[in-house]
Amino acid sequence: MRKFFSVAVFLLFAVILVACGKEPSSGSEAKVIKIGGIFSASGGAAPLGKPEMETIKMLVKEWNEKGGIDGKKIELIAYDDKSDQNEAVLSTKKLIEQEKVTAIIGGTISGNSLAMIPQIEKAGIPYISLAASKQIVNPNDHSPRNWTFKTAQGDDIVINKLLSYLKEQGLTKVAWLNVANAYGTSGHDEFKRFAPDYGVEAVIEEEFEATVDDAKAMLTRVKKANPQAIIVWGTAQESAVVTKNIHQLGITTPIIESHGIGTKSFIDLAGEAANGVIFPVGRILVAEQLPDSDPQKETLLKYKKDFEKTYNYEPTTFGGHAWDAFHLLVNAIKEGGTDKEKIRKALENTKKFVGISGVFNMEKDDHTGLTADSLVMVQIEDGKFVLAE
């Protein structure tokens, strides 16, 4: 009797669900795939996070219009963390516990990404960060990174490209200036680790705040140190302030910056002072200047065309990181469905994926999958990005 009663209750429950337009289903049978996003679409990192958020929205719309992933529509649940670490952590908690998303894309800046990771690793959620710090996927403390991937070139790769350029130019006595946050300190650590291999040394090392509005006192000390080049390691907003101040003080020393300025917003913020700045970065900024033999060119030009048509401004390297993350995730879902472990394994086994940031080849011990070949040296001339190699 008890068994009969249990079966009857189950059948009644199923009838009620169908009457309400719903069907009982497991996660793998869900008709909607929920993807979470956390981007710094406002605040200090907005020049990076806004194009990331807009890229993801554009791609979700495009894929849903084509029928979604294997016939399942994508539901994007995206939060703006306002460039605040606490907001990023709270948003992560919501996506995991309340929205129960299949995977998460985002973490515009390194500090926010790093703060999100403990929850993600504990919950076992596939996560693709858009930030650069090597610590995101390969931390010094060896904390778990089973579920964490990223699409931005690691600062270890970028530093080696930068140091190679300095060596080629004979610029061996440099000033090192970094923003005082996770991105800046991680870059500094990699610089100190690799600089001796290239015969490069810092004659002065300084930090500036992400909220800096005047760096002249610091730069006066830099001028006295008489470096052959000044390295400014930060992102668009704060680096623009430092770059303008260098120009205002009449310092004519070559300026080398990080891939964190890979957006037209940097040029808009720095004005004339941006001219002459050179930096290692992905190819999207100079897509039209690439030879036709470049394996990324077709993909880059299509993304550029689609983004400009949708938003009426040029795409950035940061939006490109989001493009890569989305398509890497889509490919993994196609292979593994909504089973999180299968998605994780599919991401880890990514090979020869031609993206915006480079050609990805991931493996168990490399959750980024990019090499120095994904970078080119770009110079700003007359307010435009020009391929410098």
JSON list of N, CA and C in Angstrom, two decimals, residues 102-149:
[
{"chain": "A", "resi": 102, "resn": "THR", "atom": "N", "xyz": [25.60, 26.69, -14.80]},
{"chain": "A", "resi": 102, "resn": "THR", "atom": "CA", "xyz": [26.43, 25.58, -15.28]},
{"chain": "A", "resi": 102, "resn": "THR", "atom": "C", "xyz": [27.91, 25.96, -15.26]},
{"chain": "A", "resi": 103, "resn": "ALA", "atom": "N", "xyz": [28.22, 27.24, -15.56]},
{"chain": "A", "resi": 103, "resn": "ALA", "atom": "CA", "xyz": [29.60, 27.70, -15.61]},
{"chain": "A", "resi": 103, "resn": "ALA", "atom": "C", "xyz": [29.62, 29.22, -15.42]},
{"chain": "A", "resi": 104, "resn": "ILE", "atom": "N", "xyz": [30.80, 29.75, -15.14]},
{"chain": "A", "resi": 104, "resn": "ILE", "atom": "CA", "xyz": [30.95, 31.19, -14.92]},
{"chain": "A", "resi": 104, "resn": "ILE", "atom": "C", "xyz": [32.08, 31.72, -15.80]},
{"chain": "A", "resi": 105, "resn": "ILE", "atom": "N", "xyz": [31.80, 32.86, -16.44]},
{"chain": "A", "resi": 105, "resn": "ILE", "atom": "CA", "xyz": [32.81, 33.60, -17.20]},
{"chain": "A", "resi": 105, "resn": "ILE", "atom": "C", "xyz": [32.98, 34.96, -16.53]},
{"chain": "A", "resi": 106, "resn": "GLY", "atom": "N", "xyz": [34.21, 35.43, -16.41]},
{"chain": "A", "resi": 106, "resn": "GLY", "atom": "CA", "xyz": [34.39, 36.77, -15.89]},
{"chain": "A", "resi": 106, "resn": "GLY", "atom": "C", "xyz": [35.52, 36.91, -14.91]},
{"chain": "A", "resi": 107, "resn": "GLY", "atom": "N", "xyz": [35.40, 37.95, -14.11]},
{"chain": "A", "resi": 107, "resn": "GLY", "atom": "CA", "xyz": [36.54, 38.35, -13.31]},
{"chain": "A", "resi": 107, "resn": "GLY", "atom": "C", "xyz": [37.42, 39.19, -14.20]},
{"chain": "A", "resi": 108, "resn": "THR", "atom": "N", "xyz": [37.03, 40.45, -14.40]},
{"chain": "A", "resi": 108, "resn": "THR", "atom": "CA", "xyz": [37.73, 41.33, -15.33]},
{"chain": "A", "resi": 108, "resn": "THR", "atom": "C", "xyz": [39.17, 41.59, -14.91]},
{"chain": "A", "resi": 109, "resn": "ILE", "atom": "N", "xyz": [39.36, 41.86, -13.64]},
{"chain": "A", "resi": 109, "resn": "ILE", "atom": "CA", "xyz": [40.70, 42.18, -13.14]},
{"chain": "A", "resi": 109, "resn": "ILE", "atom": "C", "xyz": [41.20, 41.07, -12.22]},
{"chain": "A", "resi": 110, "resn": "SER", "atom": "N", "xyz": [42.51, 41.00, -12.09]},
{"chain": "A", "resi": 110, "resn": "SER", "atom": "CA", "xyz": [43.13, 39.87, -11.39]},
{"chain": "A", "resi": 110, "resn": "SER", "atom": "C", "xyz": [42.67, 39.74, -9.95]},
{"chain": "A", "resi": 111, "resn": "GLY", "atom": "N", "xyz": [42.61, 40.85, -9.23]},
{"chain": "A", "resi": 111, "resn": "GLY", "atom": "CA", "xyz": [42.20, 40.80, -7.83]},
{"chain": "A", "resi": 111, "resn": "GLY", "atom": "C", "xyz": [40.82, 40.22, -7.65]},
{"chain": "A", "resi": 112, "resn": "ASN", "atom": "N", "xyz": [39.89, 40.62, -8.50]},
{"chain": "A", "resi": 112, "resn": "ASN", "atom": "CA", "xyz": [38.52, 40.10, -8.43]},
{"chain": "A", "resi": 112, "resn": "ASN", "atom": "C", "xyz": [38.47, 38.61, -8.78]},
{"chain": "A", "resi": 113, "resn": "SER", "atom": "N", "xyz": [39.19, 38.23, -9.82]},
{"chain": "A", "resi": 113, "resn": "SER", "atom": "CA", "xyz": [39.24, 36.83, -10.21]},
{"chain": "A", "resi": 113, "resn": "SER", "atom": "C", "xyz": [39.79, 35.96, -9.08]},
{"chain": "A", "resi": 114, "resn": "LEU", "atom": "N", "xyz": [40.89, 36.40, -8.48]},
{"chain": "A", "resi": 114, "resn": "LEU", "atom": "CA", "xyz": [41.51, 35.64, -7.40]},
{"chain": "A", "resi": 114, "resn": "LEU", "atom": "C", "xyz": [40.57, 35.51, -6.20]},
{"chain": "A", "resi": 115, "resn": "ALA", "atom": "N", "xyz": [39.80, 36.56, -5.93]},
{"chain": "A", "resi": 115, "resn": "ALA", "atom": "CA", "xyz": [38.87, 36.52, -4.80]},
{"chain": "A", "resi": 115, "resn": "ALA", "atom": "C", "xyz": [37.70, 35.57, -5.06]},
{"chain": "A", "resi": 116, "resn": "MET", "atom": "N", "xyz": [37.34, 35.38, -6.32]},
{"chain": "A", "resi": 116, "resn": "MET", "atom": "CA", "xyz": [36.23, 34.51, -6.68]},
{"chain": "A", "resi": 116, "resn": "MET", "atom": "C", "xyz": [36.58, 33.03, -6.62]},
{"chain": "A", "resi": 117, "resn": "ILE", "atom": "N", "xyz": [37.85, 32.72, -6.82]},
{"chain": "A", "resi": 117, "resn": "ILE", "atom": "CA", "xyz": [38.27, 31.33, -7.03]},
{"chain": "A", "resi": 117, "resn": "ILE", "atom": "C", "xyz": [37.97, 30.38, -5.87]},
{"chain": "A", "resi": 118, "resn": "PRO", "atom": "N", "xyz": [38.19, 30.74, -4.60]},
{"chain": "A", "resi": 118, "resn": "PRO", "atom": "CA", "xyz": [37.92, 29.77, -3.53]},
{"chain": "A", "resi": 118, "resn": "PRO", "atom": "C", "xyz": [36.50, 29.21, -3.55]},
{"chain": "A", "resi": 119, "resn": "GLN", "atom": "N", "xyz": [35.51, 30.08, -3.77]},
{"chain": "A", "resi": 119, "resn": "GLN", "atom": "CA", "xyz": [34.12, 29.59, -3.84]},
{"chain": "A", "resi": 119, "resn": "GLN", "atom": "C", "xyz": [33.92, 28.67, -5.04]},
{"chain": "A", "resi": 120, "resn": "ILE", "atom": "N", "xyz": [34.51, 29.05, -6.16]},
{"chain": "A", "resi": 120, "resn": "ILE", "atom": "CA", "xyz": [34.35, 28.29, -7.40]},
{"chain": "A", "resi": 120, "resn": "ILE", "atom": "C", "xyz": [34.96, 26.90, -7.28]},
{"chain": "A", "resi": 121, "resn": "GLU", "atom": "N", "xyz": [36.17, 26.85, -6.73]},
{"chain": "A", "resi": 121, "resn": "GLU", "atom": "CA", "xyz": [36.85, 25.56, -6.58]},
{"chain": "A", "resi": 121, "resn": "GLU", "atom": "C", "xyz": [36.10, 24.66, -5.60]},
{"chain": "A", "resi": 122, "resn": "LYS", "atom": "N", "xyz": [35.59, 25.25, -4.54]},
{"chain": "A", "resi": 122, "resn": "LYS", "atom": "CA", "xyz": [34.85, 24.47, -3.54]},
{"chain": "A", "resi": 122, "resn": "LYS", "atom": "C", "xyz": [33.56, 23.90, -4.13]},
{"chain": "A", "resi": 123, "resn": "ALA", "atom": "N", "xyz": [32.89, 24.70, -4.95]},
{"chain": "A", "resi": 123, "resn": "ALA", "atom": "CA", "xyz": [31.61, 24.28, -5.53]},
{"chain": "A", "resi": 123, "resn": "ALA", "atom": "C", "xyz": [31.78, 23.35, -6.73]},
{"chain": "A", "resi": 124, "resn": "GLY", "atom": "N", "xyz": [32.95, 23.39, -7.36]},
{"chain": "A", "resi": 124, "resn": "GLY", "atom": "CA", "xyz": [33.16, 22.56, -8.55]},
{"chain": "A", "resi": 124, "resn": "GLY", "atom": "C", "xyz": [32.41, 23.10, -9.76]},
{"chain": "A", "resi": 125, "resn": "ILE", "atom": "N", "xyz": [32.62, 24.39, -10.06]},
{"chain": "A", "resi": 125, "resn": "ILE", "atom": "CA", "xyz": [31.95, 25.04, -11.18]},
{"chain": "A", "resi": 125, "resn": "ILE", "atom": "C", "xyz": [33.00, 25.41, -12.23]},
{"chain": "A", "resi": 126, "resn": "PRO", "atom": "N", "xyz": [32.84, 25.01, -13.49]},
{"chain": "A", "resi": 126, "resn": "PRO", "atom": "CA", "xyz": [33.78, 25.45, -14.52]},
{"chain": "A", "resi": 126, "resn": "PRO", "atom": "C", "xyz": [33.83, 26.98, -14.59]},
{"chain": "A", "resi": 127, "resn": "TYR", "atom": "N", "xyz": [35.03, 27.52, -14.54]},
{"chain": "A", "resi": 127, "resn": "TYR", "atom": "CA", "xyz": [35.20, 28.97, -14.47]},
{"chain": "A", "resi": 127, "resn": "TYR", "atom": "C", "xyz": [36.29, 29.41, -15.45]},
{"chain": "A", "resi": 128, "resn": "ILE", "atom": "N", "xyz": [35.98, 30.39, -16.28]},
{"chain": "A", "resi": 128, "resn": "ILE", "atom": "CA", "xyz": [36.96, 30.94, -17.21]},
{"chain": "A", "resi": 128, "resn": "ILE", "atom": "C", "xyz": [37.15, 32.42, -16.88]},
{"chain": "A", "resi": 129, "resn": "SER", "atom": "N", "xyz": [38.32, 32.75, -16.32]},
{"chain": "A", "resi": 129, "resn": "SER", "atom": "CA", "xyz": [38.65, 34.12, -15.97]},
{"chain": "A", "resi": 129, "resn": "SER", "atom": "C", "xyz": [39.12, 34.89, -17.20]},
{"chain": "A", "resi": 130, "resn": "LEU", "atom": "N", "xyz": [38.94, 36.21, -17.14]},
{"chain": "A", "resi": 130, "resn": "LEU", "atom": "CA", "xyz": [39.38, 37.08, -18.24]},
{"chain": "A", "resi": 130, "resn": "LEU", "atom": "C", "xyz": [40.58, 37.92, -17.83]},
{"chain": "A", "resi": 131, "resn": "ALA", "atom": "N", "xyz": [41.14, 37.65, -16.67]},
{"chain": "A", "resi": 131, "resn": "ALA", "atom": "CA", "xyz": [42.23, 38.46, -16.13]},
{"chain": "A", "resi": 131, "resn": "ALA", "atom": "C", "xyz": [43.58, 37.80, -16.39]},
{"chain": "A", "resi": 132, "resn": "ALA", "atom": "N", "xyz": [44.66, 38.54, -16.11]},
{"chain": "A", "resi": 132, "resn": "ALA", "atom": "CA", "xyz": [45.98, 38.15, -16.60]},
{"chain": "A", "resi": 132, "resn": "ALA", "atom": "C", "xyz": [46.88, 37.44, -15.61]},
{"chain": "A", "resi": 133, "resn": "SER", "atom": "N", "xyz": [46.77, 37.73, -14.34]},
{"chain": "A", "resi": 133, "resn": "SER", "atom": "CA", "xyz": [47.77, 37.23, -13.39]},
{"chain": "A", "resi": 133, "resn": "SER", "atom": "C", "xyz": [47.98, 35.72, -13.50]},
{"chain": "A", "resi": 134, "resn": "LYS", "atom": "N", "xyz": [49.23, 35.33, -13.53]},
{"chain": "A", "resi": 134, "resn": "LYS", "atom": "CA", "xyz": [49.57, 33.90, -13.56]},
{"chain": "A", "resi": 134, "resn": "LYS", "atom": "C", "xyz": [48.99, 33.18, -12.35]},
{"chain": "A", "resi": 135, "resn": "GLN", "atom": "N", "xyz": [48.83, 33.91, -11.23]},
{"chain": "A", "resi": 135, "resn": "GLN", "atom": "CA", "xyz": [48.35, 33.31, -9.99]},
{"chain": "A", "resi": 135, "resn": "GLN", "atom": "C", "xyz": [46.94, 32.72, -10.15]},
{"chain": "A", "resi": 136, "resn": "ILE", "atom": "N", "xyz": [46.20, 33.18, -11.14]},
{"chain": "A", "resi": 136, "resn": "ILE", "atom": "CA", "xyz": [44.83, 32.71, -11.34]},
{"chain": "A", "resi": 136, "resn": "ILE", "atom": "C", "xyz": [44.81, 31.22, -11.65]},
{"chain": "A", "resi": 137, "resn": "VAL", "atom": "N", "xyz": [45.73, 30.76, -12.47]},
{"chain": "A", "resi": 137, "resn": "VAL", "atom": "CA", "xyz": [45.76, 29.34, -12.83]},
{"chain": "A", "resi": 137, "resn": "VAL", "atom": "C", "xyz": [46.97, 28.60, -12.29]},
{"chain": "A", "resi": 138, "resn": "ASN", "atom": "N", "xyz": [47.97, 29.34, -11.84]},
{"chain": "A", "resi": 138, "resn": "ASN", "atom": "CA", "xyz": [49.20, 28.69, -11.37]},
{"chain": "A", "resi": 138, "resn": "ASN", "atom": "C", "xyz": [49.72, 29.42, -10.13]},
{"chain": "A", "resi": 139, "resn": "PRO", "atom": "N", "xyz": [49.00, 29.30, -9.01]},
{"chain": "A", "resi": 139, "resn": "PRO", "atom": "CA", "xyz": [49.35, 30.08, -7.82]},
{"chain": "A", "resi": 139, "resn": "PRO", "atom": "C", "xyz": [50.62, 29.60, -7.12]},
{"chain": "A", "resi": 140, "resn": "ASN", "atom": "N", "xyz": [51.32, 30.54, -6.54]},
{"chain": "A", "resi": 140, "resn": "ASN", "atom": "CA", "xyz": [52.56, 30.19, -5.82]},
{"chain": "A", "resi": 140, "resn": "ASN", "atom": "C", "xyz": [52.30, 29.28, -4.63]},
{"chain": "A", "resi": 141, "resn": "ASP", "atom": "N", "xyz": [51.10, 29.41, -4.03]},
{"chain": "A", "resi": 141, "resn": "ASP", "atom": "CA", "xyz": [50.80, 28.60, -2.84]},
{"chain": "A", "resi": 141, "resn": "ASP", "atom": "C", "xyz": [50.24, 27.22, -3.20]},
{"chain": "A", "resi": 142, "resn": "HIS", "atom": "N", "xyz": [50.16, 26.94, -4.50]},
{"chain": "A", "resi": 142, "resn": "HIS", "atom": "CA", "xyz": [49.69, 25.63, -4.99]},
{"chain": "A", "resi": 142, "resn": "HIS", "atom": "C", "xyz": [48.27, 25.28, -4.56]},
{"chain": "A", "resi": 143, "resn": "SER", "atom": "N", "xyz": [47.45, 26.29, -4.28]},
{"chain": "A", "resi": 143, "resn": "SER", "atom": "CA", "xyz": [46.05, 26.03, -3.95]},
{"chain": "A", "resi": 143, "resn": "SER", "atom": "C", "xyz": [45.34, 25.49, -5.20]},
{"chain": "A", "resi": 144, "resn": "PRO", "atom": "N", "xyz": [44.24, 24.74, -5.02]},
{"chain": "A", "resi": 144, "resn": "PRO", "atom": "CA", "xyz": [43.61, 24.02, -6.15]},
{"chain": "A", "resi": 144, "resn": "PRO", "atom": "C", "xyz": [43.13, 24.95, -7.27]},
{"chain": "A", "resi": 145, "resn": "ARG", "atom": "N", "xyz": [43.33, 24.49, -8.50]},
{"chain": "A", "resi": 145, "resn": "ARG", "atom": "CA", "xyz": [42.84, 25.20, -9.67]},
{"chain": "A", "resi": 145, "resn": "ARG", "atom": "C", "xyz": [42.26, 24.19, -10.67]},
{"chain": "A", "resi": 146, "resn": "ASN", "atom": "N", "xyz": [41.55, 23.22, -10.13]},
{"chain": "A", "resi": 146, "resn": "ASN", "atom": "CA", "xyz": [40.97, 22.18, -10.99]},
{"chain": "A", "resi": 146, "resn": "ASN", "atom": "C", "xyz": [39.91, 22.72, -11.92]},
{"chain": "A", "resi": 147, "resn": "TRP", "atom": "N", "xyz": [39.15, 23.73, -11.48]},
{"chain": "A", "resi": 147, "resn": "TRP", "atom": "CA", "xyz": [38.00, 24.23, -12.22]},
{"chain": "A", "resi": 147, "resn": "TRP", "atom": "C", "xyz": [38.25, 25.59, -12.87]},
{"chain": "A", "resi": 148, "resn": "THR", "atom": "N", "xyz": [39.44, 26.14, -12.67]},
{"chain": "A", "resi": 148, "resn": "THR", "atom": "CA", "xyz": [39.72, 27.51, -13.10]},
{"chain": "A", "resi": 148, "resn": "THR", "atom": "C", "xyz": [40.59, 27.54, -14.35]},
{"chain": "A", "resi": 149, "resn": "PHE", "atom": "N", "xyz": [40.11, 28.30, -15.34]},
{"chain": "A", "resi": 149, "resn": "PHE", "atom": "CA", "xyz": [40.83, 28.51, -16.60]},
{"chain": "A", "resi": 149, "resn": "PHE", "atom": "C", "xyz": [40.88, 30.01, -16.86]}
]
